[in-house]
Short mmCIF file of C-alpha atoms in Angstrom, two decimals:
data_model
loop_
_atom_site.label_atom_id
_atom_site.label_comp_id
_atom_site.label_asym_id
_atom_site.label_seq_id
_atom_site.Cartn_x
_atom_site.Cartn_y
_atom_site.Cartn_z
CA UNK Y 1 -9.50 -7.87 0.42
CA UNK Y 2 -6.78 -10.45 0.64
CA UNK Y 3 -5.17 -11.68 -2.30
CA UNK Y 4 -1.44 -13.11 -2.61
CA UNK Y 5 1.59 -10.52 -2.81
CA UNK Y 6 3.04 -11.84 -6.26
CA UNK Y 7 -1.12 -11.00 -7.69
CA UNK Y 8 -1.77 -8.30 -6.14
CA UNK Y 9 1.08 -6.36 -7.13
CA UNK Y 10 1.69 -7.96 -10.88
CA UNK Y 11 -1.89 -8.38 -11.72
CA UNK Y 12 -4.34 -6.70 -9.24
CA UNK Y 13 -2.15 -2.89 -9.72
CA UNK Y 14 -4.82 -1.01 -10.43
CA UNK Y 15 -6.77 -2.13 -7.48
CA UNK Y 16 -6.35 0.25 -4.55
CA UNK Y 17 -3.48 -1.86 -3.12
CA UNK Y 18 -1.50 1.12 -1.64
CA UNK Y 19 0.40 -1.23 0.98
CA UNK Y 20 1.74 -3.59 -1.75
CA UNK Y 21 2.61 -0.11 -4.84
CA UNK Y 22 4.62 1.09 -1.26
CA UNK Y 23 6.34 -2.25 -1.29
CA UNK Y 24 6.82 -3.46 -4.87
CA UNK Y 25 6.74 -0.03 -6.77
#
């Protein structure tokens, strides 16, 4: 699954995105 950095960490957060909750959160 690759979706842009700005989504995937304001609007995709629940989604297991581990990689970009380690960067952003």
């Amino acid at each position: 699954m690759v979706v842009p950095a700005h989504q995937s960490s304001m609007t995709c957060h629940q989604a297991p995105t581990t990689t970009h909750q380690s960067n952003m959160a």
